[in-house]
PDB file of C-alpha atoms in Angstrom:
ATOM      1  CA  MET A   1       0.400   0.302  -0.125  1.00  0.00           C
ATOM      2  CA  THR A   2       1.303   3.361  -1.403  1.00  0.00           C
ATOM      3  CA  ILE A   3       0.712   5.774   1.898  1.00  0.00           C
ATOM      4  CA  MET A   4       1.056   9.498   1.450  1.00  0.00           C
ATOM      5  CA  ASN A   5      -0.007  12.948   2.725  1.00  0.00           C
ATOM      6  CA  LEU A   6      -3.524  13.948   1.533  1.00  0.00           C
ATOM      7  CA  VAL A   7      -4.642  17.713   1.603  1.00  0.00           C
ATOM      8  CA  LEU A   8      -7.828  18.925   1.000  1.00  0.00           C
ATOM      9  CA  GLN A   9      -8.962  22.739   1.069  1.00  0.00           C
ATOM     10  CA  GLY A  10     -11.442  24.339  -0.291  1.00  0.00           C
ATOM     11  CA  PRO A  11     -12.155  28.421  -0.235  1.00  0.00           C
ATOM     12  CA  GLY A  12     -16.272  27.131   1.239  1.00  0.00           C
ATOM     13  CA  ALA A  13     -15.332  23.724   3.330  1.00  0.00           C
ATOM     14  CA  ASP A  14     -16.067  23.138   6.412  1.00  0.00           C
ATOM     15  CA  ALA A  15     -14.441  20.651   8.780  1.00  0.00           C
ATOM     16  CA  SER A  16     -16.974  18.148   8.589  1.00  0.00           C
ATOM     17  CA  THR A  17     -16.643  18.071   5.574  1.00  0.00           C
ATOM     18  CA  LEU A  18     -12.756  17.713   5.376  1.00  0.00           C
ATOM     19  CA  GLU A  19     -12.742  14.825   7.867  1.00  0.00           C
ATOM     20  CA  ALA A  20     -15.773  13.217   5.867  1.00  0.00           C
ATOM     21  CA  ILE A  21     -13.944  12.758   2.867  1.00  0.00           C
ATOM     22  CA  ALA A  22      -9.996  12.155   4.479  1.00  0.00           C
ATOM     23  CA  ALA A  23     -12.150   9.527   6.029  1.00  0.00           C
ATOM     24  CA  LEU A  24     -12.051   7.729   2.311  1.00  0.00           C
ATOM     25  CA  ALA A  25      -8.421   7.427   2.494  1.00  0.00           C
ATOM     26  CA  ALA A  26      -7.737   6.293   6.453  1.00  0.00           C
ATOM     27  CA  PRO A  27      -9.695   3.526   6.784  1.00  0.00           C
ATOM     28  CA  ALA A  28     -10.886   2.580  10.083  1.00  0.00           C
ATOM     29  CA  HIS A  29      -8.390  -1.230  10.503  1.00  0.00           C
ATOM     30  CA  THR A  30      -4.666  -0.787   9.633  1.00  0.00           C
ATOM     31  CA  THR A  31      -2.293  -3.827   9.856  1.00  0.00           C
ATOM     32  CA  ALA A  32       0.980  -2.988  11.560  1.00  0.00           C
ATOM     33  CA  LEU A  33       2.531  -2.044   8.631  1.00  0.00           C
ATOM     34  CA  ALA A  34      -0.007   0.840   8.188  1.00  0.00           C
ATOM     35  CA  ALA A  35      -0.174   2.938  11.241  1.00  0.00           C
ATOM     36  CA  PRO A  36      -3.116   4.836  12.030  1.00  0.00           C
ATOM     37  CA  ALA A  37      -4.188   8.164   9.503  1.00  0.00           C
ATOM     38  CA  ARG A  38      -4.292  11.267  11.432  1.00  0.00           C
ATOM     39  CA  MET A  39      -5.773  14.510  10.658  1.00  0.00           C
ATOM     40  CA  THR A  40      -4.738  17.770  11.335  1.00  0.00           C
ATOM     41  CA  ALA A  41      -6.461  21.072  10.754  1.00  0.00           C
ATOM     42  CA  LEU A  42      -3.506  23.331   8.722  1.00  0.00           C
ATOM     43  CA  TRP A  43      -5.622  26.049   9.353  1.00  0.00           C
ATOM     44  CA  PRO A  44      -9.191  28.112   7.987  1.00  0.00           C
ATOM     45  CA  HIS A  45     -10.378  25.238   5.910  1.00  0.00           C
ATOM     46  CA  ALA A  46      -8.132  23.347   4.639  1.00  0.00           C
ATOM     47  CA  LEU A  47      -6.789  19.809   6.658  1.00  0.00           C
ATOM     48  CA  ARG A  48      -4.305  17.206   6.356  1.00  0.00           C
ATOM     49  CA  CYS A  49      -5.029  13.666   6.367  1.00  0.00           C
ATOM     50  CA  GLU A  50      -1.221  11.681   7.584  1.00  0.00           C
ATOM     51  CA  LYS A  51      -0.466   8.350   6.704  1.00  0.00           C
ATOM     52  CA  ALA A  52      -3.051   7.943   3.413  1.00  0.00           C
ATOM     53  CA  ALA A  53      -4.300   5.696   1.859  1.00  0.00           C
ATOM     54  CA  ALA A  54      -2.785   6.208  -1.988  1.00  0.00           C
ATOM     55  CA  THR A  55      -4.446   2.935  -4.112  1.00  0.00           C
ATOM     56  CA  PRO A  56      -5.930   3.999  -7.118  1.00  0.00           C
ATOM     57  CA  ASP A  57      -9.192   3.521  -5.829  1.00  0.00           C
ATOM     58  CA  VAL A  58      -8.858   5.444  -3.444  1.00  0.00           C
ATOM     59  CA  VAL A  59      -7.310   8.332  -5.272  1.00  0.00           C
ATOM     60  CA  GLU A  60     -10.842   8.054  -7.144  1.00  0.00           C
ATOM     61  CA  ALA A  61     -12.887   7.934  -4.363  1.00  0.00           C
ATOM     62  CA  VAL A  62     -11.271  11.115  -3.260  1.00  0.00           C
ATOM     63  CA  GLN A  63     -11.404  12.340  -5.660  1.00  0.00           C
ATOM     64  CA  ALA A  64     -14.750  12.310  -6.427  1.00  0.00           C
ATOM     65  CA  ALA A  65     -16.111  13.738  -3.652  1.00  0.00           C
ATOM     66  CA  ALA A  66     -13.656  16.239  -3.150  1.00  0.00           C
ATOM     67  CA  LEU A  67     -15.087  17.638  -7.164  1.00  0.00           C
ATOM     68  CA  ALA A  68     -18.035  16.966  -5.698  1.00  0.00           C
ATOM     69  CA  ALA A  69     -18.028  19.044  -2.352  1.00  0.00           C
ATOM     70  CA  GLY A  70     -16.377  22.078  -4.334  1.00  0.00           C
ATOM     71  CA  VAL A  71     -12.071  21.447  -2.586  1.00  0.00           C
ATOM     72  CA  ASP A  72      -8.855  20.890  -3.643  1.00  0.00           C
ATOM     73  CA  ALA A  73      -7.480  17.302  -2.807  1.00  0.00           C
ATOM     74  CA  THR A  74      -3.922  17.015  -3.195  1.00  0.00           C
ATOM     75  CA  PHE A  75      -1.737  13.804  -2.401  1.00  0.00           C
ATOM     76  CA  ILE A  76       1.671  14.174  -1.614  1.00  0.00           C
ATOM     77  CA  ALA A  77       4.945  12.428   0.105  1.00  0.00           C
ATOM     78  CA  PRO A  78       5.364  13.360   3.709  1.00  0.00           C
ATOM     79  CA  GLY A  79       7.523  15.319   4.807  1.00  0.00           C
ATOM     80  CA  ARG A  80       7.477  17.994   1.339  1.00  0.00           C
ATOM     81  CA  THR A  81       8.236  21.359   2.118  1.00  0.00           C
ATOM     82  CA  LEU A  82       8.631  24.388   0.621  1.00  0.00           C
ATOM     83  CA  ALA A  83      12.273  24.434   2.353  1.00  0.00           C
ATOM     84  CA  ASP A  84      12.202  21.956  -0.669  1.00  0.00           C
ATOM     85  CA  PHE A  85      12.653  24.194  -3.786  1.00  0.00           C
ATOM     86  CA  SER A  86      14.576  27.344  -4.488  1.00  0.00           C
ATOM     87  CA  LEU A  87      11.787  28.760  -7.764  1.00  0.00           C
ATOM     88  CA  VAL A  88       8.294  29.436  -8.082  1.00  0.00           C
ATOM     89  CA  ALA A  89       8.085  29.435 -11.851  1.00  0.00           C
ATOM     90  CA  MET A  90       4.389  31.419 -12.508  1.00  0.00           C
ATOM     91  CA  ASP A  91       2.391  31.920 -16.038  1.00  0.00           C
ATOM     92  CA  MET A  92       0.782  35.115 -16.613  1.00  0.00           C
ATOM     93  CA  ASP A  93      -2.699  34.968 -17.812  1.00  0.00           C
ATOM     94  CA  SER A  94      -4.800  33.400 -16.253  1.00  0.00           C
ATOM     95  CA  THR A  95      -2.810  31.838 -13.361  1.00  0.00           C
ATOM     96  CA  LEU A  96      -1.205  35.015 -11.371  1.00  0.00           C
ATOM     97  CA  ILE A  97      -3.869  36.974 -13.304  1.00  0.00           C
ATOM     98  CA  THR A  98      -7.233  36.181 -14.114  1.00  0.00           C
ATOM     99  CA  ILE A  99      -7.373  37.419 -17.402  1.00  0.00           C
ATOM    100  CA  GLU A 100      -5.953  36.794 -20.623  1.00  0.00           C
ATOM    101  CA  CYS A 101      -4.370  40.493 -21.731  1.00  0.00           C
ATOM    102  CA  ILE A 102      -4.089  39.524 -25.576  1.00  0.00           C
ATOM    103  CA  ASP A 103      -8.246  39.080 -25.301  1.00  0.00           C
ATOM    104  CA  GLU A 104      -8.511  41.957 -23.458  1.00  0.00           C
ATOM    105  CA  ILE A 105      -6.297  44.027 -25.869  1.00  0.00           C
ATOM    106  CA  ALA A 106      -8.501  42.358 -29.057  1.00  0.00           C
ATOM    107  CA  ASP A 107     -11.342  43.839 -27.218  1.00  0.00           C
ATOM    108  CA  MET A 108     -10.643  47.387 -27.297  1.00  0.00           C
ATOM    109  CA  GLN A 109     -10.066  46.259 -31.264  1.00  0.00           C
ATOM    110  CA  GLY A 110     -14.271  44.698 -31.032  1.00  0.00           C
ATOM    111  CA  LEU A 111     -12.731  40.979 -31.685  1.00  0.00           C
ATOM    112  CA  LYS A 112     -12.092  39.859 -28.520  1.00  0.00           C
ATOM    113  CA  ALA A 113     -14.598  36.581 -29.268  1.00  0.00           C
ATOM    114  CA  GLU A 114     -12.612  35.620 -32.136  1.00  0.00           C
ATOM    115  CA  VAL A 115      -9.491  36.086 -30.359  1.00  0.00           C
ATOM    116  CA  SER A 116     -10.973  34.521 -27.280  1.00  0.00           C
ATOM    117  CA  GLU A 117     -11.510  31.532 -28.736  1.00  0.00           C
ATOM    118  CA  ILE A 118      -8.156  30.994 -30.776  1.00  0.00           C
ATOM    119  CA  THR A 119      -6.667  31.067 -27.305  1.00  0.00           C
ATOM    120  CA  GLU A 120      -9.144  28.606 -25.665  1.00  0.00           C
ATOM    121  CA  ALA A 121      -8.487  26.704 -28.303  1.00  0.00           C
ATOM    122  CA  ALA A 122      -4.662  26.858 -27.756  1.00  0.00           C
ATOM    123  CA  MET A 123      -4.793  26.311 -24.519  1.00  0.00           C
ATOM    124  CA  ARG A 124      -6.675  23.511 -24.595  1.00  0.00           C
ATOM    125  CA  GLY A 125      -3.431  22.231 -26.829  1.00  0.00           C
ATOM    126  CA  GLU A 126      -5.212  22.210 -29.633  1.00  0.00           C
ATOM    127  CA  LEU A 127      -3.590  24.868 -32.065  1.00  0.00           C
ATOM    128  CA  ASP A 128       0.000  25.209 -31.900  1.00  0.00           C
ATOM    129  CA  PHE A 129       0.975  27.821 -29.937  1.00  0.00           C
ATOM    130  CA  SER A 130       3.286  30.098 -31.761  1.00  0.00           C
ATOM    131  CA  ALA A 131       1.279  29.831 -35.069  1.00  0.00           C
ATOM    132  CA  SER A 132      -1.743  30.644 -32.922  1.00  0.00           C
ATOM    133  CA  LEU A 133       0.373  34.197 -31.081  1.00  0.00           C
ATOM    134  CA  THR A 134       1.096  34.350 -34.935  1.00  0.00           C
ATOM    135  CA  ARG A 135      -2.277  35.093 -35.354  1.00  0.00           C
ATOM    136  CA  ARG A 136      -4.416  37.288 -33.018  1.00  0.00           C
ATOM    137  CA  VAL A 137      -1.725  39.387 -32.706  1.00  0.00           C
ATOM    138  CA  ALA A 138      -1.909  40.326 -36.791  1.00  0.00           C
ATOM    139  CA  LEU A 139      -5.904  41.026 -35.855  1.00  0.00           C
ATOM    140  CA  LEU A 140      -4.373  43.974 -33.139  1.00  0.00           C
ATOM    141  CA  LYS A 141      -2.525  45.361 -36.179  1.00  0.00           C
ATOM    142  CA  GLY A 142      -3.362  49.343 -35.675  1.00  0.00           C
ATOM    143  CA  LEU A 143      -4.434  49.946 -32.132  1.00  0.00           C
ATOM    144  CA  GLU A 144      -2.673  52.698 -30.129  1.00  0.00           C
ATOM    145  CA  ALA A 145      -0.053  50.862 -27.959  1.00  0.00           C
ATOM    146  CA  ALA A 146      -2.014  53.296 -25.070  1.00  0.00           C
ATOM    147  CA  ALA A 147      -4.787  50.312 -25.421  1.00  0.00           C
ATOM    148  CA  LEU A 148      -2.136  48.281 -23.515  1.00  0.00           C
ATOM    149  CA  GLU A 149      -2.092  50.677 -20.427  1.00  0.00           C
ATOM    150  CA  ARG A 150      -5.874  51.051 -20.285  1.00  0.00           C
ATOM    151  CA  VAL A 151      -6.199  47.236 -20.065  1.00  0.00           C
ATOM    152  CA  TYR A 152      -3.988  47.052 -17.234  1.00  0.00           C
ATOM    153  CA  GLU A 153      -5.159  49.726 -15.095  1.00  0.00           C
ATOM    154  CA  GLU A 154      -8.839  49.043 -15.888  1.00  0.00           C
ATOM    155  CA  ARG A 155      -8.893  45.427 -16.439  1.00  0.00           C
ATOM    156  CA  LEU A 156      -5.602  43.232 -14.658  1.00  0.00           C
ATOM    157  CA  ARG A 157      -6.603  41.691 -11.884  1.00  0.00           C
ATOM    158  CA  LEU A 158      -4.357  39.205  -9.568  1.00  0.00           C
ATOM    159  CA  SER A 159      -5.735  35.996  -9.029  1.00  0.00           C
ATOM    160  CA  MET A 160      -7.070  34.675  -5.504  1.00  0.00           C
ATOM    161  CA  GLY A 161      -4.092  34.189  -2.964  1.00  0.00           C
ATOM    162  CA  ALA A 162      -1.439  35.381  -5.457  1.00  0.00           C
ATOM    163  CA  GLU A 163       0.263  37.481  -2.680  1.00  0.00           C
ATOM    164  CA  THR A 164      -0.217  35.585   0.125  1.00  0.00           C
ATOM    165  CA  MET A 165       1.972  32.992  -2.094  1.00  0.00           C
ATOM    166  CA  LEU A 166       4.199  35.350  -2.782  1.00  0.00           C
ATOM    167  CA  ALA A 167       5.000  36.779   0.576  1.00  0.00           C
ATOM    168  CA  ALA A 168       5.301  33.049   2.329  1.00  0.00           C
ATOM    169  CA  VAL A 169       7.901  31.778  -1.099  1.00  0.00           C
ATOM    170  CA  ARG A 170       9.607  35.296  -0.745  1.00  0.00           C
ATOM    171  CA  ALA A 171       9.766  35.283   3.407  1.00  0.00           C
ATOM    172  CA  ALA A 172      11.017  31.133   2.471  1.00  0.00           C
ATOM    173  CA  GLY A 173      14.171  32.509   0.256  1.00  0.00           C
ATOM    174  CA  LEU A 174      12.865  30.772  -2.893  1.00  0.00           C
ATOM    175  CA  LYS A 175      13.525  33.429  -5.569  1.00  0.00           C
ATOM    176  CA  THR A 176      10.646  34.678  -8.048  1.00  0.00           C
ATOM    177  CA  LEU A 177       9.679  33.966 -11.440  1.00  0.00           C
ATOM    178  CA  LEU A 178       7.198  35.114 -14.567  1.00  0.00           C
ATOM    179  CA  VAL A 179       7.573  33.415 -18.105  1.00  0.00           C
ATOM    180  CA  SER A 180       4.773  34.208 -20.133  1.00  0.00           C
ATOM    181  CA  GLY A 181       3.385  33.683 -22.875  1.00  0.00           C
ATOM    182  CA  GLY A 182       1.774  37.140 -23.317  1.00  0.00           C
ATOM    183  CA  PHE A 183       3.365  40.525 -22.934  1.00  0.00           C
ATOM    184  CA  THR A 184       6.088  42.241 -21.730  1.00  0.00           C
ATOM    185  CA  PHE A 185       4.036  45.783 -21.631  1.00  0.00           C
ATOM    186  CA  PHE A 186       2.094  43.693 -18.307  1.00  0.00           C
ATOM    187  CA  THR A 187       5.407  41.243 -16.840  1.00  0.00           C
ATOM    188  CA  GLU A 188       7.163  44.408 -16.823  1.00  0.00           C
ATOM    189  CA  ARG A 189       4.396  46.066 -14.557  1.00  0.00           C
ATOM    190  CA  LEU A 190       4.052  42.879 -12.550  1.00  0.00           C
ATOM    191  CA  GLN A 191       7.589  42.841 -11.288  1.00  0.00           C
ATOM    192  CA  ALA A 192       7.934  46.140 -10.452  1.00  0.00           C
ATOM    193  CA  ARG A 193       3.803  46.071  -8.746  1.00  0.00           C
ATOM    194  CA  LEU A 194       5.304  42.612  -7.058  1.00  0.00           C
ATOM    195  CA  GLY A 195       8.749  42.269  -6.723  1.00  0.00           C
ATOM    196  CA  LEU A 196       9.026  39.661  -8.939  1.00  0.00           C
ATOM    197  CA  ASP A 197      12.908  38.397  -9.194  1.00  0.00           C
ATOM    198  CA  TYR A 198      12.735  37.168 -13.129  1.00  0.00           C
ATOM    199  CA  THR A 199      10.316  38.264 -16.023  1.00  0.00           C
ATOM    200  CA  HIS A 200      10.308  36.612 -19.468  1.00  0.00           C
ATOM    201  CA  ALA A 201       7.890  37.558 -21.990  1.00  0.00           C
ATOM    202  CA  ASN A 202       7.020  38.540 -25.366  1.00  0.00           C
ATOM    203  CA  VAL A 203       7.964  41.692 -27.146  1.00  0.00           C
ATOM    204  CA  LEU A 204       5.001  43.496 -28.622  1.00  0.00           C
ATOM    205  CA  GLU A 205       6.074  45.170 -31.900  1.00  0.00           C
ATOM    206  CA  ILE A 206       5.122  49.272 -31.467  1.00  0.00           C
ATOM    207  CA  GLU A 207       5.351  52.634 -34.167  1.00  0.00           C
ATOM    208  CA  ASP A 208       4.307  55.434 -34.410  1.00  0.00           C
ATOM    209  CA  GLY A 209       2.200  54.688 -31.141  1.00  0.00           C
ATOM    210  CA  ARG A 210       0.483  52.191 -33.165  1.00  0.00           C
ATOM    211  CA  LEU A 211      -0.047  48.684 -32.587  1.00  0.00           C
ATOM    212  CA  THR A 212       2.202  46.686 -36.003  1.00  0.00           C
ATOM    213  CA  GLY A 213       0.759  43.799 -35.554  1.00  0.00           C
ATOM    214  CA  ARG A 214       3.451  41.693 -35.094  1.00  0.00           C
ATOM    215  CA  VAL A 215       6.240  40.577 -32.159  1.00  0.00           C
ATOM    216  CA  VAL A 216      10.033  41.313 -32.149  1.00  0.00           C
ATOM    217  CA  GLY A 217      12.220  38.467 -31.882  1.00  0.00           C
ATOM    218  CA  GLY A 218      11.564  35.054 -30.740  1.00  0.00           C
ATOM    219  CA  ILE A 219       8.139  33.690 -29.685  1.00  0.00           C
ATOM    220  CA  VAL A 220       8.063  32.331 -25.732  1.00  0.00           C
ATOM    221  CA  ASP A 221       6.507  29.040 -26.187  1.00  0.00           C
ATOM    222  CA  ALA A 222       6.708  26.180 -24.680  1.00  0.00           C
ATOM    223  CA  GLU A 223       9.658  25.078 -25.819  1.00  0.00           C
ATOM    224  CA  GLU A 224      10.991  28.582 -24.938  1.00  0.00           C
ATOM    225  CA  LYS A 225       9.069  28.534 -21.264  1.00  0.00           C
ATOM    226  CA  ARG A 226      10.570  25.213 -20.952  1.00  0.00           C
ATOM    227  CA  ARG A 227      14.572  26.678 -20.943  1.00  0.00           C
ATOM    228  CA  THR A 228      13.913  29.564 -19.247  1.00  0.00           C
ATOM    229  CA  VAL A 229      13.074  27.979 -16.012  1.00  0.00           C
ATOM    230  CA  ALA A 230      16.260  25.474 -17.186  1.00  0.00           C
ATOM    231  CA  ARG A 231      17.844  28.834 -17.018  1.00  0.00           C
ATOM    232  CA  VAL A 232      16.876  29.971 -13.955  1.00  0.00           C
ATOM    233  CA  CYS A 233      17.627  27.414 -12.308  1.00  0.00           C
ATOM    234  CA  ALA A 234      20.843  26.966 -13.759  1.00  0.00           C
ATOM    235  CA  GLU A 235      22.050  30.604 -12.091  1.00  0.00           C
ATOM    236  CA  LEU A 236      20.913  29.488  -9.313  1.00  0.00           C
ATOM    237  CA  GLY A 237      22.905  26.246  -9.033  1.00  0.00           C
ATOM    238  CA  VAL A 238      20.341  24.378  -8.276  1.00  0.00           C
ATOM    239  CA  ASP A 239      18.457  21.420 -10.332  1.00  0.00           C
ATOM    240  CA  THR A 240      14.831  22.016 -12.146  1.00  0.00           C
ATOM    241  CA  ARG A 241      13.619  19.903  -9.435  1.00  0.00           C
ATOM    242  CA  ARG A 242      13.897  22.395  -6.939  1.00  0.00           C
ATOM    243  CA  ALA A 243      11.556  24.140  -8.914  1.00  0.00           C
ATOM    244  CA  ILE A 244       7.426  24.472  -8.282  1.00  0.00           C
ATOM    245  CA  VAL A 245       5.649  25.350 -11.887  1.00  0.00           C
ATOM    246  CA  MET A 246       2.294  26.605 -12.207  1.00  0.00           C
ATOM    247  CA  GLY A 247      -0.066  27.786 -15.238  1.00  0.00           C
ATOM    248  CA  ASP A 248      -3.256  26.567 -16.777  1.00  0.00           C
ATOM    249  CA  GLY A 249      -2.709  26.056 -20.089  1.00  0.00           C
ATOM    250  CA  ALA A 250      -1.026  23.636 -22.939  1.00  0.00           C
ATOM    251  CA  ASN A 251       2.181  25.738 -23.366  1.00  0.00           C
ATOM    252  CA  ASP A 252       3.251  25.457 -20.284  1.00  0.00           C
ATOM    253  CA  LEU A 253       3.369  21.868 -19.472  1.00  0.00           C
ATOM    254  CA  LYS A 254       7.099  20.966 -20.632  1.00  0.00           C
ATOM    255  CA  MET A 255       7.901  23.292 -18.183  1.00  0.00           C
ATOM    256  CA  MET A 256       5.916  21.806 -15.439  1.00  0.00           C
ATOM    257  CA  GLY A 257       7.530  18.892 -16.506  1.00  0.00           C
ATOM    258  CA  ILE A 258      10.893  19.211 -16.125  1.00  0.00           C
ATOM    259  CA  SER A 259       9.601  20.605 -12.630  1.00  0.00           C
ATOM    260  CA  GLY A 260       9.916  19.312  -8.678  1.00  0.00           C
ATOM    261  CA  LEU A 261       6.119  20.266  -7.626  1.00  0.00           C
ATOM    262  CA  SER A 262       4.146  21.285 -10.772  1.00  0.00           C
ATOM    263  CA  VAL A 263       0.453  22.974 -10.096  1.00  0.00           C
ATOM    264  CA  ALA A 264      -2.493  23.505 -12.460  1.00  0.00           C
ATOM    265  CA  PHE A 265      -4.348  26.878 -11.587  1.00  0.00           C
ATOM    266  CA  ARG A 266      -8.256  27.075 -12.730  1.00  0.00           C
ATOM    267  CA  ALA A 267      -6.795  24.730 -15.276  1.00  0.00           C
ATOM    268  CA  LYS A 268      -7.778  22.997 -18.981  1.00  0.00           C
ATOM    269  CA  PRO A 269      -8.096  19.139 -18.370  1.00  0.00           C
ATOM    270  CA  VAL A 270      -4.859  17.915 -20.546  1.00  0.00           C
ATOM    271  CA  VAL A 271      -3.089  20.273 -17.919  1.00  0.00           C
ATOM    272  CA  ARG A 272      -4.853  19.259 -14.240  1.00  0.00           C
ATOM    273  CA  ALA A 273      -4.435  15.578 -15.190  1.00  0.00           C
ATOM    274  CA  GLN A 274      -0.788  16.020 -15.409  1.00  0.00           C
ATOM    275  CA  ALA A 275       0.110  18.200 -12.510  1.00  0.00           C
ATOM    276  CA  ASP A 276       1.147  17.310  -8.841  1.00  0.00           C
ATOM    277  CA  VAL A 277      -1.320  19.748  -8.138  1.00  0.00           C
ATOM    278  CA  ALA A 278      -4.378  21.088  -9.246  1.00  0.00           C
ATOM    279  CA  LEU A 279      -6.449  23.937  -7.487  1.00  0.00           C
ATOM    280  CA  ASN A 280     -10.171  24.167  -9.136  1.00  0.00           C
ATOM    281  CA  PHE A 281     -11.305  25.806  -5.641  1.00  0.00           C
ATOM    282  CA  SER A 282      -8.939  27.782  -3.582  1.00  0.00           C
ATOM    283  CA  GLY A 283      -6.392  30.231  -4.459  1.00  0.00           C
ATOM    284  CA  LEU A 284      -2.502  30.175  -5.274  1.00  0.00           C
ATOM    285  CA  ASP A 285      -2.134  29.939  -2.007  1.00  0.00           C
ATOM    286  CA  GLY A 286      -3.165  27.014  -2.004  1.00  0.00           C
ATOM    287  CA  VAL A 287       0.688  25.617  -2.760  1.00  0.00           C
ATOM    288  CA  LEU A 288       1.381  26.672   1.569  1.00  0.00           C
ATOM    289  CA  ALA A 289      -1.580  24.016   2.396  1.00  0.00           C
ATOM    290  CA  VAL A 290       0.031  21.073  -0.071  1.00  0.00           C
ATOM    291  CA  LEU A 291       3.204  22.758   0.926  1.00  0.00           C
ATOM    292  CA  ALA A 292       2.781  22.920   4.940  1.00  0.00           C
ATOM    293  CA  GLU A 293       5.277  21.925   7.470  1.00  0.00           C
TER     294      GLU A 293
END
């Protein structure tokens, strides 16, 4: 039997709901080889069940019950904490922030529906990211660059739990990386606002105060995201397994694949299926409960 910790959390979950789900992984009888499971309240709306039975049947039952209750369930090896990591790498659009910036920029051109459809398909992994970005950016040709500032000021919002998570990882000594298939206009402002250590994103070409419909230089696609995480880890002198990588779309899977802990945040099904942690209901600070001491 595989013995792991089970972390349950949900913004609206009460203790009795969490305990009932945890009981599915903590059978009443134990053997000499399996000590009784222990329940630990981490903070309001979060519970850890230690020495949980993580058989395929149990995992399936727990995940189904958790989903029905609006709870995130994570099975994780005992003893893992923030101290095991040196870097948190985050996607930007729909991960660190609640919007897809390119969709909101397109709205200024009256093209949000058309661009959003392409964005969604790319995030599901149905379209090549680089080709889809080139196609979407081309639709922005002629838009006044001032529209970018409007999107930042009027529409960009941080995801739930973002600032709490960032404060905690900084306090634990981890570095932060924002790596995005979006645009430097937004990553640079978020870096200054949030005190992020590293950023990497696409550069929109602007001439005479208007977007040209082109990106300057190479496109930050899935492979470039993976290379960026690897490069920053090399600069820090650590293995990529000391990176926590957070994302929501298919173009995040390669960088998540080289990490020590991959976190799917409000993610597409293809990403949730491959991630170590799926936060469907909790904020980004949900990773703190997963790695709590």
